[in-house]
Amino acid sequence: MNLRIKLFTAFLGLVIIPLFILGIITFIVTFRSIETKYSQQAEYSLRAIGYSIRNVFHEMDNVTDNGIAKGVFQEALNSRNPDTQDLTAADQLELNANQRNFRSLLYNHPAIDYAFLYNIQSSRESKVITIFNKENFETLPYEEFKEHSLYREVVKLNGVPRWIAPREYPELTGTDSVFTQIRLIKDLESFKRVGVLFVQIKSWEFEKIFQSMTLGSKLRDTRFFLVNDKGQVLYDYPSELTGLVLDDQIRQRLVGTRDVFSYRGKFNGEESVISIHRLQDYPWTVVSVTSWRYLSQEVTTFAKWFVAIILVCVLTAMLFNVLFVNRITGTIGVIVRFMRKVEAGDLNARVEEKGDDELLLLQQGFNSQMDKINELFDQVKKEQRQKANAELRVLQAQIKPHFLFNTLESINVLAVQNEGRKVSEMVLRLARILRISIQGKEEIPLREEIEHLRSYLEIQKFRFADLFEYEIDVPPELMDCLVLKLTLQPLVENSIQHGFEGIAYGGILRISGHSEGDRLILRIEDNGIGISREQLSLIHYADTGNQPEVKSGADQEGRGLGLRSVYDRLRFQYGSRYGLFICSHPGSGTIIQCVIPKSEWGKRDEAEGIARG
């Protein structure tokens, strides 16, 4: 079937017909789901209000925490003249650093209305210390507050703030629309109770919170208010219900265990959707009420608009099908033809990029993929060249002529001195080095690599008796692991010839090994002169793709050739996750970690036998 016919059939069966069916079902279901929809919206709004209210309280808790931590309240309680502790009237120059900082905090929170302290331990007649002054407000005497039920609750909280809403306890907070924080103050050294802090904040922040929700376009006929467990309205914007008590049906719902829920019921004699959200950590509840009549009117209007939009969408979709489908299918056909060219081997095939929609992205994606394929081909060729160069450096680094000549000269010296046993030992060690260097296997057991390394070190120890000492610490269970031949010897040779060059102290070489999961880690550490940053950058050229020019002759014996050879071989053999990781700094020695996959000799043979079978 032609692509155009398929698209048209799919358009009819998957768009137009389902669109009509969806319109009818939506019209029917909308009336049934209206309560759920607006309940969820109201619950989300209530959660947002609750979160904002808690943030206001937490911010004020942080302000008073700061005053307690810096000892501002304790200083006020211990002051000989309590009248000088009013931070609103005090001269800035008379305050200490803690008081100035706390005063700045108070002035950064203009919603703070009043703050004072009860001095528990004072023997004075007046135990009230004003911190932030307020006119026309008379505090409850301490002796009366001590008999109040809130006093015992505050003492039991042991310093945790207790918040009071407006009109809950007018004998303590007055009749103003303020929220009050009460908390116990302790001495920072002895942790004894020394006072009780009262901080009142105005309802400005709460007005902003409720106003932002009330003025929302979708909630303009929804009202929010704050009530306590007794059903008393503590705060209502714009204060039409403040102080009133809700009816019994709503009060019974307030004591439920659910965090937030909604139901449909009567409010002031009118059918409404009522949502309730209990504030976490506070004995209050946020309530929202939305008129059901308003919601029903909105659904009817929505249904009319839905029918009109459906008709417009159908007409527009049919017009789109006639005008644009042909262009879409034509562009796809062009791309398919170019893909067939690529299948035939033409990697230079490119689609002409035109248009300004997703078809242009499709054309650009095709061309981009072809560019990446060509880049990958170039990268493979480059890596093959690098591998060939690395293998050449391996052949050059396997055994260097001057090392062989120097070893033979050392053997000759021993022979002249009639040191037969040492001559035999030197010849055996040189033979082991040559045997491993010329054998055809690319990978050998770690045991053989360690034996080769030990032979090399013993020969060098004879030549440079007082230059260095070495330690080899490789667990026996790792000796059967496979490593690339001549991995450790070039690294150790680098440390001896260049790391210990010109040092006035005894060099130390430590060779160790351990395993981490499926990786084998070999570590070579010396206390030599270290490696400069420039030399390290030459060793790690493979990561950047910029291969430095390697000089011929004596310069190839310079520092870094052996390291670079091992570095390249490991990366090409095992991949970019493995290789050499060098940590060095001039004058601080060098640590080289050789990380390779853990593979044991016997298991490798068994796996290869199974593969051949």
Coordinates of C-alpha atoms in Angstrom, one line a residue:
M1 CA 0.0 0.0 0.0
N2 CA 1.3 3.5 -0.9
L3 CA 2.6 5.6 2.0
R4 CA 0.1 8.4 1.1
I5 CA -2.8 6.0 1.4
K6 CA -1.5 4.6 4.6
L7 CA -1.2 8.1 6.1
F8 CA -4.7 9.0 5.0
T9 CA -6.2 5.8 6.4
A10 CA -4.3 6.2 9.6
F11 CA -5.5 9.8 9.8
L12 CA -9.2 8.8 9.5
G13 CA -8.9 5.8 11.8
L14 CA -6.6 7.3 14.4
V15 CA -7.4 11.0 14.5
I16 CA -10.7 12.0 13.1
I17 CA -12.9 9.2 14.3
P18 CA -11.3 8.9 17.7
L19 CA -11.5 12.7 18.0
F20 CA -15.3 12.6 17.7
I21 CA -15.6 9.7 20.1
L22 CA -13.3 11.5 22.5
G23 CA -15.4 14.6 22.4
I24 CA -18.6 12.8 23.3
I25 CA -16.9 10.8 26.1
T26 CA -15.2 13.9 27.5
F27 CA -18.5 15.8 27.6
I28 CA -20.1 13.0 29.6
V29 CA -17.1 12.3 31.9
T30 CA -16.4 15.9 32.6
F31 CA -19.5 16.4 34.6
R32 CA -18.6 13.4 36.7
S33 CA -15.0 14.3 37.1
I34 CA -15.5 18.0 38.0
E35 CA -15.4 17.3 41.7
T36 CA -12.2 15.3 41.5
K37 CA -10.5 17.8 39.2
Y38 CA -11.1 20.8 41.4
S39 CA -10.5 18.8 44.5
Q40 CA -7.0 17.9 43.3
Q41 CA -6.4 21.5 42.3
A42 CA -7.5 22.8 45.6
E43 CA -5.5 20.1 47.5
Y44 CA -2.4 21.1 45.5
S45 CA -3.0 24.8 46.4
L46 CA -3.5 23.8 50.1
R47 CA -0.2 22.0 50.1
A48 CA 1.5 25.0 48.5
I49 CA -0.1 27.3 51.2
G50 CA 1.0 24.9 53.9
Y51 CA 4.5 24.8 52.6
S52 CA 4.7 28.6 52.4
I53 CA 3.3 29.0 55.9
R54 CA 5.8 26.5 57.3
N55 CA 8.6 28.4 55.5
V56 CA 7.5 31.6 57.2
F57 CA 7.7 29.9 60.6
H58 CA 11.0 28.1 59.8
E59 CA 12.5 31.4 58.8
M60 CA 11.5 33.0 62.1
D61 CA 12.7 29.9 63.9
N62 CA 16.1 30.5 62.3
V63 CA 16.1 34.1 63.4
T64 CA 15.6 33.2 67.0
D65 CA 18.0 30.3 66.7
N66 CA 20.6 32.8 65.6
G67 CA 19.9 35.0 68.7
I68 CA 20.1 32.0 71.0
A69 CA 23.3 30.6 69.4
K70 CA 25.0 34.0 69.7
G71 CA 23.9 34.6 73.2
V72 CA 21.9 37.7 72.6
F73 CA 18.9 36.6 74.7
Q74 CA 21.2 35.2 77.4
E75 CA 23.0 38.6 77.6
A76 CA 19.6 40.4 77.9
L77 CA 18.5 38.0 80.7
N78 CA 21.8 38.5 82.6
S79 CA 21.9 42.3 82.1
R80 CA 21.8 44.5 85.2
N81 CA 19.7 47.0 83.4
P82 CA 17.0 45.2 81.4
D83 CA 15.7 48.5 79.9
T84 CA 18.9 48.8 77.8
Q85 CA 18.1 45.6 75.9
D86 CA 15.5 47.0 73.6
L87 CA 17.3 46.7 70.2
T88 CA 14.8 49.1 68.5
A89 CA 15.8 52.0 70.8
A90 CA 19.4 51.2 71.6
D91 CA 22.3 53.2 70.0
Q92 CA 24.1 51.1 67.4
L93 CA 27.4 52.1 68.9
E94 CA 26.4 50.7 72.3
L95 CA 25.7 47.2 71.0
N96 CA 28.2 44.4 70.9
A97 CA 28.9 42.5 67.7
N98 CA 26.3 39.8 68.4
Q99 CA 23.7 42.3 69.3
R100 CA 24.4 44.3 66.1
N101 CA 24.2 41.2 63.9
F102 CA 20.9 40.2 65.6
R103 CA 19.5 43.7 65.3
S104 CA 20.3 43.5 61.5
L105 CA 18.3 40.3 61.3
L106 CA 15.3 41.8 63.1
Y107 CA 15.3 44.8 60.7
N108 CA 15.6 42.5 57.7
H109 CA 12.3 41.0 58.9
P110 CA 9.9 43.9 59.0
A111 CA 7.0 41.5 59.8
I112 CA 8.3 41.2 63.4
D113 CA 5.8 43.1 65.6
Y114 CA 7.1 42.5 69.2
A115 CA 9.7 40.5 71.1
F116 CA 10.2 40.2 74.8
L117 CA 11.6 37.8 77.4
Y118 CA 10.4 36.4 80.7
N119 CA 13.4 36.2 83.1
I120 CA 12.8 32.9 85.0
Q121 CA 15.7 33.3 87.5
S122 CA 15.5 37.0 88.2
S123 CA 14.5 38.2 91.7
R124 CA 13.3 41.6 90.4
E125 CA 9.7 42.5 90.6
S126 CA 9.4 42.9 86.8
K127 CA 10.6 39.9 84.9
V128 CA 9.7 41.2 81.4
I129 CA 12.7 42.3 79.2
T130 CA 11.7 44.0 76.0
I131 CA 13.8 43.1 72.9
F132 CA 11.7 44.6 70.2
N133 CA 9.3 47.3 71.4
K134 CA 5.6 47.5 70.7
E135 CA 3.3 50.3 71.8
N136 CA -0.1 49.9 73.5
F137 CA 0.5 46.2 74.5
E138 CA 0.7 45.0 78.0
T139 CA 2.3 41.6 78.6
L140 CA 0.8 39.1 80.9
P141 CA 2.7 39.0 84.3
Y142 CA 5.1 36.2 84.6
E143 CA 3.4 34.7 87.7
E144 CA 0.1 34.4 85.7
F145 CA 1.9 33.0 82.6
K146 CA 3.5 30.4 84.9
E147 CA 0.1 29.1 85.8
H148 CA -1.0 29.0 82.2
S149 CA -1.3 25.6 80.4
L150 CA 1.0 26.9 77.6
Y151 CA 3.8 27.4 80.1
R152 CA 4.0 23.7 80.9
E153 CA 3.8 22.9 77.2
V154 CA 6.7 25.2 76.4
V155 CA 8.8 23.8 79.2
K156 CA 8.1 20.3 78.0
L157 CA 9.2 21.2 74.5
N158 CA 12.6 22.1 76.0
G159 CA 13.6 24.9 73.6
V160 CA 11.6 23.8 70.5
P161 CA 9.4 26.7 69.3
R162 CA 5.6 26.7 70.0
W163 CA 3.6 28.8 67.6
I164 CA 0.2 30.4 68.5
A165 CA -2.2 31.7 65.9
P166 CA -4.3 35.0 66.3
R167 CA -7.2 34.8 68.8
E168 CA -6.2 31.4 70.2
Y169 CA -4.9 32.9 73.4
P170 CA -5.8 36.6 73.4
E171 CA -4.7 36.9 77.1
L172 CA -1.1 36.2 76.0
T173 CA -0.9 37.7 72.5
G174 CA -3.6 40.4 72.5
T175 CA -6.3 41.0 69.9
D176 CA -4.0 42.0 67.0
S177 CA -3.7 39.7 63.9
V178 CA -0.3 38.3 64.8
F179 CA 1.3 34.9 65.1
T180 CA 3.4 34.3 68.2
Q181 CA 6.4 32.1 68.8
I182 CA 7.1 31.0 72.3
R183 CA 10.2 29.0 73.3
L184 CA 12.4 28.2 76.3
I185 CA 15.8 29.9 76.5
K186 CA 18.7 28.1 78.1
D187 CA 22.2 29.1 79.3
L188 CA 24.7 28.1 76.6
E189 CA 27.2 26.8 79.2
S190 CA 25.1 25.2 82.0
F191 CA 22.0 24.5 79.8
K192 CA 19.8 25.8 82.7
R193 CA 16.4 27.4 82.0
V194 CA 16.9 31.1 82.2
G195 CA 14.0 32.6 80.3
V196 CA 11.0 32.3 77.9
L197 CA 11.0 34.2 74.6
F198 CA 7.9 35.7 72.9
V199 CA 8.2 36.8 69.3
Q200 CA 5.1 38.2 67.5
I201 CA 5.0 38.5 63.7
K202 CA 2.4 40.4 61.7
S203 CA 0.2 38.6 59.2
W204 CA 1.7 40.4 56.1
E205 CA 3.4 37.2 54.8
F206 CA 0.2 35.2 55.3
E207 CA -1.8 37.9 53.4
K208 CA 0.6 37.5 50.5
I209 CA 0.3 33.7 50.6
F210 CA -3.5 33.7 50.6
Q211 CA -3.8 36.6 48.3
S212 CA -1.6 34.9 45.6
M213 CA -3.9 31.9 45.7
T214 CA -7.1 33.8 45.8
L215 CA -6.2 36.0 42.8
G216 CA -5.3 33.0 40.6
S217 CA -7.6 32.9 37.6
K218 CA -8.7 29.3 38.2
L219 CA -9.3 29.9 41.9
R220 CA -10.9 33.3 41.9
D221 CA -14.1 32.0 43.4
T222 CA -12.3 29.8 46.0
R223 CA -11.7 31.1 49.5
F224 CA -9.0 29.9 51.8
F225 CA -8.8 30.2 55.6
L226 CA -6.9 28.8 58.6
V227 CA -8.7 27.0 61.4
N228 CA -7.7 25.2 64.6
D229 CA -8.9 21.8 65.8
K230 CA -11.9 23.4 67.5
G231 CA -13.2 24.8 64.2
Q232 CA -12.4 28.4 65.0
V233 CA -11.3 30.5 62.0
L234 CA -7.9 31.9 62.9
Y235 CA -7.2 33.7 59.7
D236 CA -9.3 34.5 56.7
Y237 CA -8.5 36.6 53.7
P238 CA -10.1 39.2 53.5
S239 CA -11.1 38.6 57.2
E240 CA -14.8 38.0 56.7
L241 CA -14.9 34.8 58.8
T242 CA -12.0 35.5 61.2
G243 CA -13.0 34.5 64.7
L244 CA -16.1 32.5 63.7
V245 CA -16.6 28.8 64.4
L246 CA -17.4 26.5 61.5
D247 CA -20.5 24.2 61.6
D248 CA -20.4 20.7 63.2
Q249 CA -20.1 18.8 59.9
I250 CA -16.9 20.6 59.0
R251 CA -15.5 20.4 62.5
Q252 CA -15.9 16.6 62.6
R253 CA -13.8 16.4 59.4
L254 CA -11.0 18.4 60.9
V255 CA -10.0 15.6 63.3
G256 CA -9.4 13.0 60.5
T257 CA -6.1 11.2 60.2
R258 CA -5.5 12.0 56.5
D259 CA -3.1 14.7 55.5
V260 CA -5.2 16.2 52.8
F261 CA -8.6 15.3 51.4
S262 CA -11.7 16.8 49.8
Y263 CA -15.4 16.2 49.8
R264 CA -18.6 17.7 48.6
G265 CA -20.9 19.3 51.2
K266 CA -22.7 22.3 52.5
F267 CA -20.9 25.6 53.4
N268 CA -23.1 28.4 54.6
G269 CA -26.1 26.7 53.1
E270 CA -24.6 26.4 49.6
E271 CA -23.4 23.2 47.9
S272 CA -19.6 23.4 47.7
V273 CA -16.4 21.4 47.2
I274 CA -14.5 21.6 50.5
S275 CA -10.8 20.6 50.8
I276 CA -8.9 20.2 54.1
H277 CA -5.1 20.1 54.6
R278 CA -3.6 19.5 58.1
L279 CA -0.4 21.4 58.6
Q280 CA 2.6 19.2 59.5
D281 CA 4.1 20.0 63.0
Y282 CA 1.4 22.6 63.7
P283 CA -2.1 22.2 65.3
W284 CA -3.9 24.0 62.5
T285 CA -5.7 23.2 59.3
V286 CA -6.0 25.0 56.0
V287 CA -9.5 24.9 54.4
S288 CA -10.6 25.8 50.9
V289 CA -14.2 26.2 49.7
T290 CA -15.4 26.4 46.1
S291 CA -19.0 26.9 45.0
W292 CA -20.4 24.0 43.1
R293 CA -22.6 26.3 41.1
Y294 CA -19.6 28.2 39.8
L295 CA -17.9 24.9 38.9
S296 CA -21.0 23.7 37.0
Q297 CA -21.2 26.9 35.0
E298 CA -17.5 26.6 34.1
V299 CA -18.1 23.0 32.8
T300 CA -21.0 24.1 30.6
T301 CA -18.9 26.8 29.1
F302 CA -16.0 24.4 28.7
A303 CA -18.3 21.9 26.8
K304 CA -19.4 24.6 24.3
W305 CA -15.9 25.7 23.7
F306 CA -14.8 22.0 23.4
V307 CA -17.3 21.3 20.6
A308 CA -16.3 24.4 18.7
I309 CA -12.6 23.6 19.0
I310 CA -13.2 20.0 17.9
L311 CA -14.9 21.2 14.7
V312 CA -12.1 23.7 14.0
C313 CA -9.4 21.0 14.7
V314 CA -11.1 18.6 12.3
L315 CA -11.3 21.1 9.5
T316 CA -7.7 22.2 10.1
A317 CA -6.5 18.6 10.2
M318 CA -8.2 17.8 6.9
L319 CA -6.7 20.8 5.3
F320 CA -3.3 19.9 6.6
N321 CA -3.7 16.3 5.2
V322 CA -4.4 17.7 1.8
L323 CA -1.7 20.4 1.7
F324 CA 1.3 18.9 3.6
V325 CA 1.2 15.1 3.5
N326 CA 2.4 15.1 -0.1
R327 CA 5.5 17.2 0.8
I328 CA 6.3 15.0 3.8
T329 CA 6.1 11.7 1.9
G330 CA 8.1 13.2 -1.0
T331 CA 10.9 14.3 1.4
I332 CA 11.0 10.9 3.0
G333 CA 11.2 9.2 -0.4
V334 CA 14.3 11.4 -1.3
I335 CA 16.0 10.3 1.9
V336 CA 15.3 6.7 1.2
R337 CA 16.9 7.0 -2.2
F338 CA 20.0 8.4 -0.7
M339 CA 20.1 5.7 1.9
R340 CA 20.1 3.1 -0.9
K341 CA 23.2 4.9 -2.4
V342 CA 24.9 4.5 0.9
E343 CA 24.1 0.8 0.9
A344 CA 25.7 0.6 -2.4
G345 CA 29.0 2.0 -1.0
D346 CA 28.7 5.7 -1.8
L347 CA 29.7 7.2 1.6
N348 CA 29.8 10.8 0.1
A349 CA 26.0 10.8 -0.5
R350 CA 24.4 13.9 1.0
V351 CA 20.8 15.1 1.1
E352 CA 20.0 18.7 0.1
E353 CA 18.9 20.4 3.3
K354 CA 15.8 22.6 2.9
G355 CA 12.7 23.5 4.9
D356 CA 12.3 24.7 8.5
D357 CA 10.6 21.9 10.3
E358 CA 11.3 18.3 11.5
L359 CA 12.0 17.2 8.0
L360 CA 15.0 19.5 8.0
L361 CA 16.1 17.9 11.2
L362 CA 15.8 14.5 9.5
Q363 CA 17.9 15.6 6.5
Q364 CA 20.5 17.2 8.8
G365 CA 20.5 14.0 10.9
F366 CA 21.2 11.9 7.8
N367 CA 24.0 14.1 6.7
S368 CA 25.4 14.3 10.2
Q369 CA 25.4 10.5 10.5
M370 CA 27.3 10.2 7.2
D371 CA 29.9 12.7 8.4
K372 CA 30.4 10.8 11.7
I373 CA 30.8 7.5 9.7
N374 CA 33.5 9.1 7.6
E375 CA 35.1 10.4 10.8
L376 CA 35.0 7.0 12.3
F377 CA 36.7 5.5 9.2
D378 CA 39.5 8.2 9.5
Q379 CA 39.8 7.5 13.2
V380 CA 40.2 3.8 12.6
K381 CA 42.9 4.4 10.1
K382 CA 44.7 6.8 12.5
E383 CA 44.5 4.3 15.3
Q384 CA 46.0 1.6 13.1
R385 CA 48.9 3.9 12.3
Q386 CA 49.4 4.6 16.0
K387 CA 49.3 0.9 16.8
A388 CA 52.0 0.2 14.2
N389 CA 54.1 3.0 15.7
A390 CA 53.6 1.6 19.2
E391 CA 54.6 -1.9 18.1
L392 CA 57.7 -0.4 16.6
R393 CA 58.6 1.3 19.9
V394 CA 58.0 -2.0 21.7
L395 CA 60.6 -3.7 19.5
Q396 CA 63.0 -0.8 20.2
A397 CA 62.4 -1.0 23.9
Q398 CA 62.5 -4.8 24.4
I399 CA 66.2 -4.8 25.1
K400 CA 68.6 -1.9 24.6
P401 CA 72.1 -2.5 23.2
H402 CA 73.9 -0.5 25.8
F403 CA 72.2 -2.5 28.6
L404 CA 73.5 -5.7 27.0
F405 CA 77.0 -4.3 26.5
N406 CA 77.2 -3.0 30.1
T407 CA 76.0 -6.3 31.4
L408 CA 78.6 -8.2 29.4
E409 CA 81.3 -5.9 30.6
S410 CA 80.2 -6.5 34.2
I411 CA 80.4 -10.2 33.6
N412 CA 83.9 -9.8 32.2
V413 CA 85.0 -7.9 35.3
L414 CA 83.7 -10.7 37.5
A415 CA 85.5 -13.3 35.3
V416 CA 88.8 -11.4 35.6
Q417 CA 88.2 -11.3 39.4
N418 CA 87.6 -15.1 39.4
E419 CA 84.1 -14.6 40.8
G420 CA 82.8 -17.7 39.2
R421 CA 79.6 -18.0 41.2
K422 CA 78.6 -14.4 40.4
V423 CA 79.5 -14.8 36.8
S424 CA 77.2 -17.8 36.6
E425 CA 74.4 -15.9 38.4
M426 CA 74.8 -12.9 36.1
V427 CA 74.8 -15.1 33.0
L428 CA 71.6 -16.9 34.1
R429 CA 69.8 -13.7 34.8
L430 CA 70.8 -12.2 31.4
A431 CA 69.6 -15.5 29.8
R432 CA 66.2 -15.2 31.5
I433 CA 65.9 -11.6 30.2
L434 CA 66.8 -12.6 26.7
R435 CA 64.5 -15.6 26.8
I436 CA 61.4 -13.6 27.7
S437 CA 62.4 -10.8 25.3
I438 CA 62.5 -13.1 22.3
Q439 CA 59.7 -15.5 23.0
G440 CA 56.7 -15.1 20.7
K441 CA 53.9 -14.9 23.2
E442 CA 52.4 -11.4 23.7
E443 CA 50.9 -12.2 27.1
I444 CA 52.7 -14.1 29.8
P445 CA 51.9 -15.0 33.5
L446 CA 52.7 -12.4 36.0
R447 CA 55.1 -14.9 37.6
E448 CA 57.3 -14.8 34.5
E449 CA 57.1 -11.0 34.3
I450 CA 58.2 -10.8 38.0
E451 CA 61.1 -13.2 37.3
H452 CA 62.2 -11.1 34.3
L453 CA 62.0 -8.0 36.4
R454 CA 63.9 -9.5 39.3
S455 CA 66.7 -10.6 36.9
Y456 CA 66.9 -7.1 35.5
L457 CA 67.0 -5.5 39.0
E458 CA 69.7 -7.9 40.2
I459 CA 71.9 -7.0 37.2
Q460 CA 71.3 -3.3 37.8
K461 CA 72.0 -3.8 41.5
F462 CA 75.4 -5.2 40.6
R463 CA 76.2 -2.3 38.4
F464 CA 74.9 0.4 40.7
A465 CA 75.4 -1.2 44.1
D466 CA 74.7 1.8 46.3
L467 CA 72.3 3.6 44.1
F468 CA 69.0 1.9 45.1
E469 CA 67.2 -0.8 47.0
Y470 CA 64.0 -2.6 45.8
E471 CA 61.0 -4.4 47.3
I472 CA 58.6 -6.7 45.4
D473 CA 55.3 -7.5 47.1
V474 CA 52.9 -9.4 44.9
P475 CA 50.5 -11.9 46.5
P476 CA 51.0 -15.5 45.3
E477 CA 47.4 -15.8 44.1
L478 CA 48.0 -13.2 41.5
M479 CA 51.0 -14.9 39.9
D480 CA 48.9 -16.7 37.3
C481 CA 47.3 -13.6 36.0
L482 CA 48.2 -12.7 32.5
V483 CA 50.0 -9.5 31.6
L484 CA 51.6 -8.1 28.5
K485 CA 55.2 -9.1 28.1
L486 CA 57.7 -6.4 29.1
T487 CA 55.2 -4.3 31.1
L488 CA 57.0 -3.8 34.4
Q489 CA 60.7 -3.8 33.2
P490 CA 60.5 -0.5 31.1
L491 CA 58.7 1.2 34.0
V492 CA 61.3 0.2 36.5
E493 CA 64.1 1.0 34.1
N494 CA 62.7 4.5 33.8
S495 CA 62.9 5.0 37.5
I496 CA 66.5 3.7 37.8
Q497 CA 68.0 5.6 34.8
H498 CA 66.0 8.8 35.2
G499 CA 64.3 8.9 38.6
F500 CA 67.5 8.2 40.5
E501 CA 69.7 10.3 38.2
G502 CA 71.9 12.6 40.3
I503 CA 70.3 11.9 43.7
A504 CA 72.4 12.2 46.8
Y505 CA 70.4 9.7 48.9
G506 CA 69.6 6.0 48.5
G507 CA 66.8 5.3 46.1
I508 CA 64.0 3.0 47.0
L509 CA 61.9 1.0 44.5
R510 CA 58.6 -0.7 45.6
I511 CA 56.8 -3.0 43.2
S512 CA 53.4 -4.2 44.5
G513 CA 50.2 -5.7 43.2
H514 CA 46.6 -6.3 44.2
S515 CA 43.2 -6.9 42.6
E516 CA 40.0 -4.8 42.7
G517 CA 37.1 -6.7 41.3
D518 CA 37.9 -7.7 37.8
R519 CA 41.0 -5.5 37.5
L520 CA 44.6 -6.3 38.3
I521 CA 46.6 -3.3 39.6
L522 CA 50.4 -3.2 39.6
R523 CA 52.1 -0.3 41.4
I524 CA 55.7 1.0 40.9
E525 CA 56.7 3.6 43.4
D526 CA 60.1 5.4 43.7
N527 CA 61.5 8.2 45.7
G528 CA 63.4 9.8 42.9
I529 CA 63.4 13.2 41.3
G530 CA 59.9 13.0 39.8
I531 CA 58.6 13.8 36.4
S532 CA 57.8 17.3 35.1
R533 CA 54.5 18.3 33.6
E534 CA 55.9 18.6 30.1
Q535 CA 57.2 15.0 30.2
L536 CA 53.9 13.7 31.5
S537 CA 52.1 15.5 28.6
L538 CA 54.3 13.7 26.1
I539 CA 53.5 10.3 27.7
H540 CA 49.7 10.9 27.5
Y541 CA 49.6 12.1 23.9
A542 CA 47.3 9.2 23.0
D543 CA 44.4 10.7 25.0
T544 CA 44.5 13.9 23.0
G545 CA 45.2 12.4 19.6
N546 CA 48.1 14.7 19.0
Q547 CA 51.2 12.5 18.7
P548 CA 54.4 14.5 19.4
E549 CA 57.4 14.2 17.2
V550 CA 59.8 11.5 18.4
K551 CA 63.4 12.4 17.8
S552 CA 65.9 9.8 16.6
G553 CA 69.2 8.7 18.0
A554 CA 70.1 9.3 21.6
D555 CA 67.0 11.2 22.3
Q556 CA 64.9 8.1 22.0
E557 CA 66.7 6.8 25.0
G558 CA 65.4 9.9 26.9
R559 CA 62.9 9.8 29.6
G560 CA 59.4 8.8 28.6
L561 CA 60.0 6.4 25.7
G562 CA 59.6 3.3 27.8
L563 CA 56.6 4.7 29.6
R564 CA 55.0 5.8 26.4
S565 CA 55.6 2.3 24.8
V566 CA 53.9 0.6 27.7
Y567 CA 51.1 3.2 27.8
D568 CA 50.3 2.6 24.1
R569 CA 50.4 -1.2 24.3
L570 CA 48.1 -1.4 27.2
R571 CA 45.5 1.0 25.7
F572 CA 45.5 -0.7 22.3
Q573 CA 45.4 -4.2 23.9
Y574 CA 42.7 -3.6 26.6
G575 CA 40.9 -0.4 25.7
S576 CA 40.7 3.1 27.2
R577 CA 39.5 1.9 30.6
Y578 CA 42.9 0.4 31.3
G579 CA 46.5 1.6 31.0
L580 CA 49.0 3.6 33.0
F581 CA 48.0 6.2 35.6
I582 CA 51.0 8.3 36.7
C583 CA 51.2 10.6 39.7
S584 CA 54.4 12.6 40.0
H585 CA 55.8 16.0 40.9
P586 CA 59.4 17.2 40.5
G587 CA 61.3 16.4 43.7
S588 CA 58.5 14.2 45.2
G589 CA 59.1 10.8 43.5
T590 CA 56.8 9.0 41.1
I591 CA 53.9 6.5 41.5
I592 CA 52.8 4.5 38.4
Q593 CA 49.7 2.3 38.5
C594 CA 49.3 -0.2 35.8
V595 CA 45.6 -1.2 35.5
I596 CA 44.7 -4.2 33.4
P597 CA 41.9 -6.7 33.3
K598 CA 42.3 -9.7 35.6
S599 CA 42.7 -12.9 33.6
E600 CA 44.4 -16.0 34.8
W601 CA 46.5 -18.3 32.6
G602 CA 44.6 -21.6 33.2
K603 CA 41.2 -19.9 32.8
R604 CA 42.2 -18.2 29.6
D605 CA 43.4 -21.6 28.1
E606 CA 40.1 -23.2 29.2
A607 CA 38.0 -20.4 27.7
E608 CA 39.9 -20.6 24.4
G609 CA 39.5 -24.4 24.3
I610 CA 35.8 -24.1 24.8
A611 CA 35.6 -21.5 22.0
R612 CA 37.6 -23.8 19.6
G613 CA 35.3 -26.7 20.6

